[in-house]
Coordinates of C-alpha atoms in Angstrom, one line a residue:
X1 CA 53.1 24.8 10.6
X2 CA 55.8 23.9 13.1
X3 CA 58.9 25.7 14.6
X4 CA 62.3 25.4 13.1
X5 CA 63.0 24.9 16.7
X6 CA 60.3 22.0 17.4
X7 CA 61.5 20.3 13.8
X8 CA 65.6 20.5 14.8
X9 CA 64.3 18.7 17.8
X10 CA 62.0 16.2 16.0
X11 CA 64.8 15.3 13.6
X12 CA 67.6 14.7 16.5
X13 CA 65.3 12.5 18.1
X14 CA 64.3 10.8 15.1
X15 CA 67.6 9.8 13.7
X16 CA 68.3 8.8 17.6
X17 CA 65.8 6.2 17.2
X18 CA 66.7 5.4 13.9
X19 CA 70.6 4.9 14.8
X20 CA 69.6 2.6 17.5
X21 CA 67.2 0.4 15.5
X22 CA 64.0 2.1 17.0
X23 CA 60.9 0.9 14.8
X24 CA 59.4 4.1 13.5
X25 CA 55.6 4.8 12.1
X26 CA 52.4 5.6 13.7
X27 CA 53.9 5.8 17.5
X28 CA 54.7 9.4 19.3
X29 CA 58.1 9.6 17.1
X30 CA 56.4 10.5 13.9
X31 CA 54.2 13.6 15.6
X32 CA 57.3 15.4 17.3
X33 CA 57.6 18.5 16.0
X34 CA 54.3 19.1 14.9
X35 CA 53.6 21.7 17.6
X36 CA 51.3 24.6 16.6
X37 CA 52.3 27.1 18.8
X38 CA 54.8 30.2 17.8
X39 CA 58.0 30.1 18.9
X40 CA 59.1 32.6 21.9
X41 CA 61.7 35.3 21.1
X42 CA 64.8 33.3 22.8
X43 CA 63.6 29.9 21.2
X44 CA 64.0 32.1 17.7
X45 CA 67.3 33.4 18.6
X46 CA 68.4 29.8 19.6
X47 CA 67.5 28.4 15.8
X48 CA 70.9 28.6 14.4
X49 CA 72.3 26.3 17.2
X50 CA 69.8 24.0 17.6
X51 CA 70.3 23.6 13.6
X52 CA 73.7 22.9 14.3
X53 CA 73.4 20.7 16.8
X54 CA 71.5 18.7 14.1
X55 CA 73.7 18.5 11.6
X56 CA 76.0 17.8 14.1
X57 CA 74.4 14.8 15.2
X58 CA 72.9 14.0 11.1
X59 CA 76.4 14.1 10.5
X60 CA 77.5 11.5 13.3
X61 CA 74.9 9.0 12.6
X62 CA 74.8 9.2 8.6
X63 CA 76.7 6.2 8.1
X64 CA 74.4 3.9 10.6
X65 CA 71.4 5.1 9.3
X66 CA 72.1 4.0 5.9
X67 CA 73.4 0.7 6.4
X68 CA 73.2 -0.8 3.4
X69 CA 70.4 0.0 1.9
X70 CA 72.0 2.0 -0.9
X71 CA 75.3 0.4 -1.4
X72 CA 76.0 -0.6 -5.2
X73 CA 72.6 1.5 -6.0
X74 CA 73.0 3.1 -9.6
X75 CA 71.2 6.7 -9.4
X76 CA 71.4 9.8 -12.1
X77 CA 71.0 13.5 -10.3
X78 CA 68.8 16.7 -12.7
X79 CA 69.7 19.7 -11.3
X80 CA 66.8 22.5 -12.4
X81 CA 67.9 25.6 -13.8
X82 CA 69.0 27.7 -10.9
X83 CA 69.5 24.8 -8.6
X84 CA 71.9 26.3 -5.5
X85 CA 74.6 24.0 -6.3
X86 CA 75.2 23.3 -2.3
X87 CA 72.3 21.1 -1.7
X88 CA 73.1 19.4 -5.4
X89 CA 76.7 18.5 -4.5
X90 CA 75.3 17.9 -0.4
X91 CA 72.7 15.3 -1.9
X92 CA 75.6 14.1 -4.2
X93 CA 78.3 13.2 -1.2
X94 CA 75.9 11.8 1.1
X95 CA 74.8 9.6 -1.4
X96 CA 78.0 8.4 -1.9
X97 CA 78.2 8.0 1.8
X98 CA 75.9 5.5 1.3
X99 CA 77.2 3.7 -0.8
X100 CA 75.3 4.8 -4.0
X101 CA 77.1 5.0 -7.6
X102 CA 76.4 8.4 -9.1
X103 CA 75.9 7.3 -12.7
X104 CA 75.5 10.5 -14.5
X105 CA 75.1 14.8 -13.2
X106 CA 72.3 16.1 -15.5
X107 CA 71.9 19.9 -15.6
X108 CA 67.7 21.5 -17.0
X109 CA 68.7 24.9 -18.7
X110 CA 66.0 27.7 -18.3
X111 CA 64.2 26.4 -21.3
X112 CA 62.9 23.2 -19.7
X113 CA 61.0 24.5 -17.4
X114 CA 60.2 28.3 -18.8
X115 CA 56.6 29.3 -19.4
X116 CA 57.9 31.2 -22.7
X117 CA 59.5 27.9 -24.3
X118 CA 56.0 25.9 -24.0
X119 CA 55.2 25.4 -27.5
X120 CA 59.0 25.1 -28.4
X121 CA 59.0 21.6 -25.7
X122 CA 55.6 20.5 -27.0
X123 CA 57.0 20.7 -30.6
X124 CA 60.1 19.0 -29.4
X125 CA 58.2 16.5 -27.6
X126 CA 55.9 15.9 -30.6
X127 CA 59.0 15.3 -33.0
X128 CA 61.1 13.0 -30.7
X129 CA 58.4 10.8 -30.1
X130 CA 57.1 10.4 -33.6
X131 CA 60.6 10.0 -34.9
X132 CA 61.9 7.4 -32.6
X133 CA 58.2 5.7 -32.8
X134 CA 57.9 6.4 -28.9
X135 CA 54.0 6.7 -28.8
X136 CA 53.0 3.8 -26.8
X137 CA 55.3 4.9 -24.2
X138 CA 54.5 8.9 -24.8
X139 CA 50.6 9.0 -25.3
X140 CA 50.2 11.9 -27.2
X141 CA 47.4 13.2 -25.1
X142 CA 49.8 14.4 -22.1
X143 CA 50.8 17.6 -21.5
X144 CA 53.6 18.8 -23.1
X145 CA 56.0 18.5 -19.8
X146 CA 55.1 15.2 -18.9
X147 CA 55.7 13.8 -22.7
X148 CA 59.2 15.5 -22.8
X149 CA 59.3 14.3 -18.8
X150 CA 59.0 10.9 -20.1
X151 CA 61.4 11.7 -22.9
X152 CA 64.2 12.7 -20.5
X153 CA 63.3 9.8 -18.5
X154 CA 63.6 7.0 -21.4
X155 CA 67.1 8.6 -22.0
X156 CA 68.1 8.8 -18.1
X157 CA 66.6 6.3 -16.1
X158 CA 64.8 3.1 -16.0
X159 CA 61.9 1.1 -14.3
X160 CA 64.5 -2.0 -14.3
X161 CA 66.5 -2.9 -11.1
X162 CA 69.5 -3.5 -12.6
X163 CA 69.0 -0.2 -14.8
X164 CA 69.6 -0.6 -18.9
X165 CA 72.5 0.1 -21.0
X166 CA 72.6 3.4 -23.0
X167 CA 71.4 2.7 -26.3
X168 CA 70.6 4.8 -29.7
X169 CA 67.3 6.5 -28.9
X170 CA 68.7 7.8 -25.4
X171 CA 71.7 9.2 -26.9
X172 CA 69.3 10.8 -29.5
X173 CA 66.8 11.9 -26.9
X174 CA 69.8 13.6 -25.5
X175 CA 71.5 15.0 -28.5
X176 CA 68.3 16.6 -29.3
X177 CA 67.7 17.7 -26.0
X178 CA 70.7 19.5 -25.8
X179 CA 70.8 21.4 -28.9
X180 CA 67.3 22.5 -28.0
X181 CA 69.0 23.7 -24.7
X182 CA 66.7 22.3 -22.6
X183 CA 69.4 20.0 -20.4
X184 CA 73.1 19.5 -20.5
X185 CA 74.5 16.2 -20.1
X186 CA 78.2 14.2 -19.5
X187 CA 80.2 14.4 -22.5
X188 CA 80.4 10.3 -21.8
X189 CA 76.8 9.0 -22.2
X190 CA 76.4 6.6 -19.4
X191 CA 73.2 3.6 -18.7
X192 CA 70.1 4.0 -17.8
X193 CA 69.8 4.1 -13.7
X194 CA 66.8 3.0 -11.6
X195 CA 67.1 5.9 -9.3
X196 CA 66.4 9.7 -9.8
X197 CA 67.3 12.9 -7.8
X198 CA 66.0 16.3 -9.1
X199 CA 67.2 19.3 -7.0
X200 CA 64.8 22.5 -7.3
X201 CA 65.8 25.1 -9.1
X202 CA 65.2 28.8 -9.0
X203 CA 61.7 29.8 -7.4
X204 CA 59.0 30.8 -9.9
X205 CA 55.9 31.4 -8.2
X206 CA 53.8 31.2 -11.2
X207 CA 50.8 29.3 -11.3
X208 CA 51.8 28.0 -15.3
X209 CA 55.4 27.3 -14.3
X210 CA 54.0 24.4 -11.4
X211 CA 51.7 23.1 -14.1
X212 CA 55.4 22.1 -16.2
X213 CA 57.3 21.4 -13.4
X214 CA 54.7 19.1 -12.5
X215 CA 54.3 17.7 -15.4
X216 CA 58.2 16.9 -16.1
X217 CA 59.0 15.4 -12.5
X218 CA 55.5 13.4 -13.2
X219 CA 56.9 11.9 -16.8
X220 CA 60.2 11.2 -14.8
X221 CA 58.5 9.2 -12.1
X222 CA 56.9 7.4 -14.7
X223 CA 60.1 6.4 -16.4
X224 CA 62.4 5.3 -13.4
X225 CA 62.1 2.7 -10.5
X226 CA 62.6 5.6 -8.0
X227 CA 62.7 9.8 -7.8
X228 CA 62.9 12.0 -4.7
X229 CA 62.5 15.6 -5.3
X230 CA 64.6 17.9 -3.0
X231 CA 64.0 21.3 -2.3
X232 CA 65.3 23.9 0.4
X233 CA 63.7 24.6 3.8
X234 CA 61.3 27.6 2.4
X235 CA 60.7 26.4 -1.2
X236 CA 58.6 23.9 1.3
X237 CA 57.3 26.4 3.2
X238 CA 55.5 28.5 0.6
X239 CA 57.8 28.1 -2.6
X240 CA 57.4 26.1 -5.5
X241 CA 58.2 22.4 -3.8
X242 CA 54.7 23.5 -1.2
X243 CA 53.5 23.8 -4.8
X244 CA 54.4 20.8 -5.9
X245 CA 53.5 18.7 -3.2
X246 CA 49.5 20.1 -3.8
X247 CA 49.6 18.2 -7.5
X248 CA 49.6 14.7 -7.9
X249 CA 53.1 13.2 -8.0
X250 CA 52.0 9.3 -8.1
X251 CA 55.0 7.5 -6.8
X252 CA 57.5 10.4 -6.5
X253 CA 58.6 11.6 -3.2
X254 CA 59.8 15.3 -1.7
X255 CA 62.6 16.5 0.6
X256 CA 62.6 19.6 1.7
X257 CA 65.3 20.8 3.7
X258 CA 68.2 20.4 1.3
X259 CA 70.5 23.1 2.2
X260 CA 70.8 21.9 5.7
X261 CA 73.2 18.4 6.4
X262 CA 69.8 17.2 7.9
X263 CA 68.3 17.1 4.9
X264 CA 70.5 16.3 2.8
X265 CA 70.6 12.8 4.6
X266 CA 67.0 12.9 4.9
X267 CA 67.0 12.7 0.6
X268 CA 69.5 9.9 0.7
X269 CA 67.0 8.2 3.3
X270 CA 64.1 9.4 1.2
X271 CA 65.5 7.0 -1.7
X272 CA 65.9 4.2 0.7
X273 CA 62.0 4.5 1.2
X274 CA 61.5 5.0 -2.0
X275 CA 63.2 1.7 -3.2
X276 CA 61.6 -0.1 -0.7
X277 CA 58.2 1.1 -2.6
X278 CA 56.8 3.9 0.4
X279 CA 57.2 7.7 -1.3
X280 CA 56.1 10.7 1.0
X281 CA 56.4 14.5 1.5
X282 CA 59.3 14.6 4.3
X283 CA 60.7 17.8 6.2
X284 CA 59.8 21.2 8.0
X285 CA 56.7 20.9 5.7
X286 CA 56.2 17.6 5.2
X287 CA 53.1 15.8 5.6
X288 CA 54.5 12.5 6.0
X289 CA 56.7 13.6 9.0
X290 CA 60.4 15.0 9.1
X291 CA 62.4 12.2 8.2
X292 CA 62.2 9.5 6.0
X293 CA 61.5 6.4 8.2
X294 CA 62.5 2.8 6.2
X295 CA 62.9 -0.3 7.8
X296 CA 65.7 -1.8 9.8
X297 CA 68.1 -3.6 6.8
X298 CA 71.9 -4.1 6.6
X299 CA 71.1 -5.0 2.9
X300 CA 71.5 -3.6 -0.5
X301 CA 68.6 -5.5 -1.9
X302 CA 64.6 -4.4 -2.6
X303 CA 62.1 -3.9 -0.2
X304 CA 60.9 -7.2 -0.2
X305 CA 63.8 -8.2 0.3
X306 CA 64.2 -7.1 4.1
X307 CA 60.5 -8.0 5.0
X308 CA 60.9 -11.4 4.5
X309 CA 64.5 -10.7 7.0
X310 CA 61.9 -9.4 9.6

């Protein structure tokens, strides 16, 4: 575990490198912060400023870290029931900072995700795909939250660059969805994005609860090009995203840190990776480091897209 101190300090000098075109991955950069030592009683009292001073300097070099990378990028945003709506609206501007069309604001009600409503999603699940003939894209053999992940997903997002135009099973995927009050969607049903940001929601810290939250951001993965999870600073540290990050997410990648600026810029950069096809655990408690490292680009386009720049 590292210090807030030691990760403040990481992150400064990370985006330091990053805003001057540093090239960031196995060198010295990626282990700062990873200090095992407890923090004296003065570093502790200094926390708040050294935090800060990072978003401070997030802040300032925001704009140069991005680039392009994101610019014209269509992406959809789940908030999970109980989602402080700070880091949702945080992760929102700075992905418009960058450039980044928010196509659509989803909201999961309690039922999504609530141990109690299992068998009401599984039935759910079980209708919508039979009735919109959905079972080679649904096996039947998933677990309930993964089959209505996918579900959500076929209505929200797509594994298509250039996303997909809404259509009549997403808007009944949808309708259905929200009379079963499991999500609430715009009034204006909007295309299908490649990109996916789901904000963590209230903390459950139940061992079944993981199990469908797994399962759901799993089944969205599955349907979309992209998906960073974002959490806050202690749902990383022993909350449900820690959680999270022990299943197997395939391709999705986790933020944790959200309620800071730091973070929230961190998400935006986490989607950058993510497009260019590298997803990891970044943050306090990340395993892959505390910030998102992608590759130096001034362009919109895909990963392999700027490696044949380089």
């Amino acid at each position: 575990m590292i210090s807030f101190r030691h990760h403040v300090a990481s992150l400064v000098a990370v985006f330091a490198a990053l805003a001057v075109g540093v090239v960031l991955g196995g060198g010295p950069l990626s282990e700062l912060g990873r200090d095992d030592d407890e923090p004296a009683p003065q570093q502790v009292s200094d926390s708040s400023a050294h935090a800060t001073y990072g978003d401070e300097f997030a802040e300032a070099s925001a704009s140069t870290l991005y680039g392009e990378r994101l610019s014209g990028q269509q992406v959809a945003v789940l908030s999970l029931a109980g989602a402080d709506t700070e880091i949702t609206d945080g992760v929102v501007t700075q992905l418009e900072a960058a450039g980044a069309q928010i196509a659509g604001r989803y909201e999961g009600r309690t039922n999504l995700t609530s141990p109690d409503q299992q068998g009401m999603v599984d039935s759910l699940a079980t209708q919508l795909t039979e009735d919109l003939d959905l079972g080679d894209a649904v096996p039947s053999d998933l677990s309930s939250h993964e089959r209505i992940g996918r579900l959500l997903g076929r209505a929200v997002v797509s594994t298509q660059p250039e996303g997909e135009a809404a259509d009549t099973t997403s808007g009944t995927i949808l309708d259905v969805m929200e009379t079963g009050e499991l999500v609430t969607a715009p009034t204006e049903r909007v295309g299908r994005v490649p990109f996916l940001v789901v904000v963590m929601g209230e903390e459950r810290d139940d061992a079944t609860a993981t199990a469908l939250l797994t399962g759901l951001v799993s089944g969205l993965g599955t349907a979309a090009l992209g998906e960073v999870v974002v959490g806050s600073t202690d749902s990383g540290d022993d909350g449900d995203l820690a959680r999270l990050r022990a299943e197997d997410l395939g391709d999705v990648a986790t933020v944790d840190g959200g309620e800071t600026l730091v973070g929230q810029v961190s998400a935006v950069l986490g989607l950058a990776a993510v497009r260019d096809g590298v997803a990891g655990a970044w943050g306090a408690f990340g395993n892959d480091g505390a910030v998102p490292v992608v590759a130096a680009s001034t362009s919109g386009g895909t990963g392999d897209d700027a490696a044949d720049d380089e």
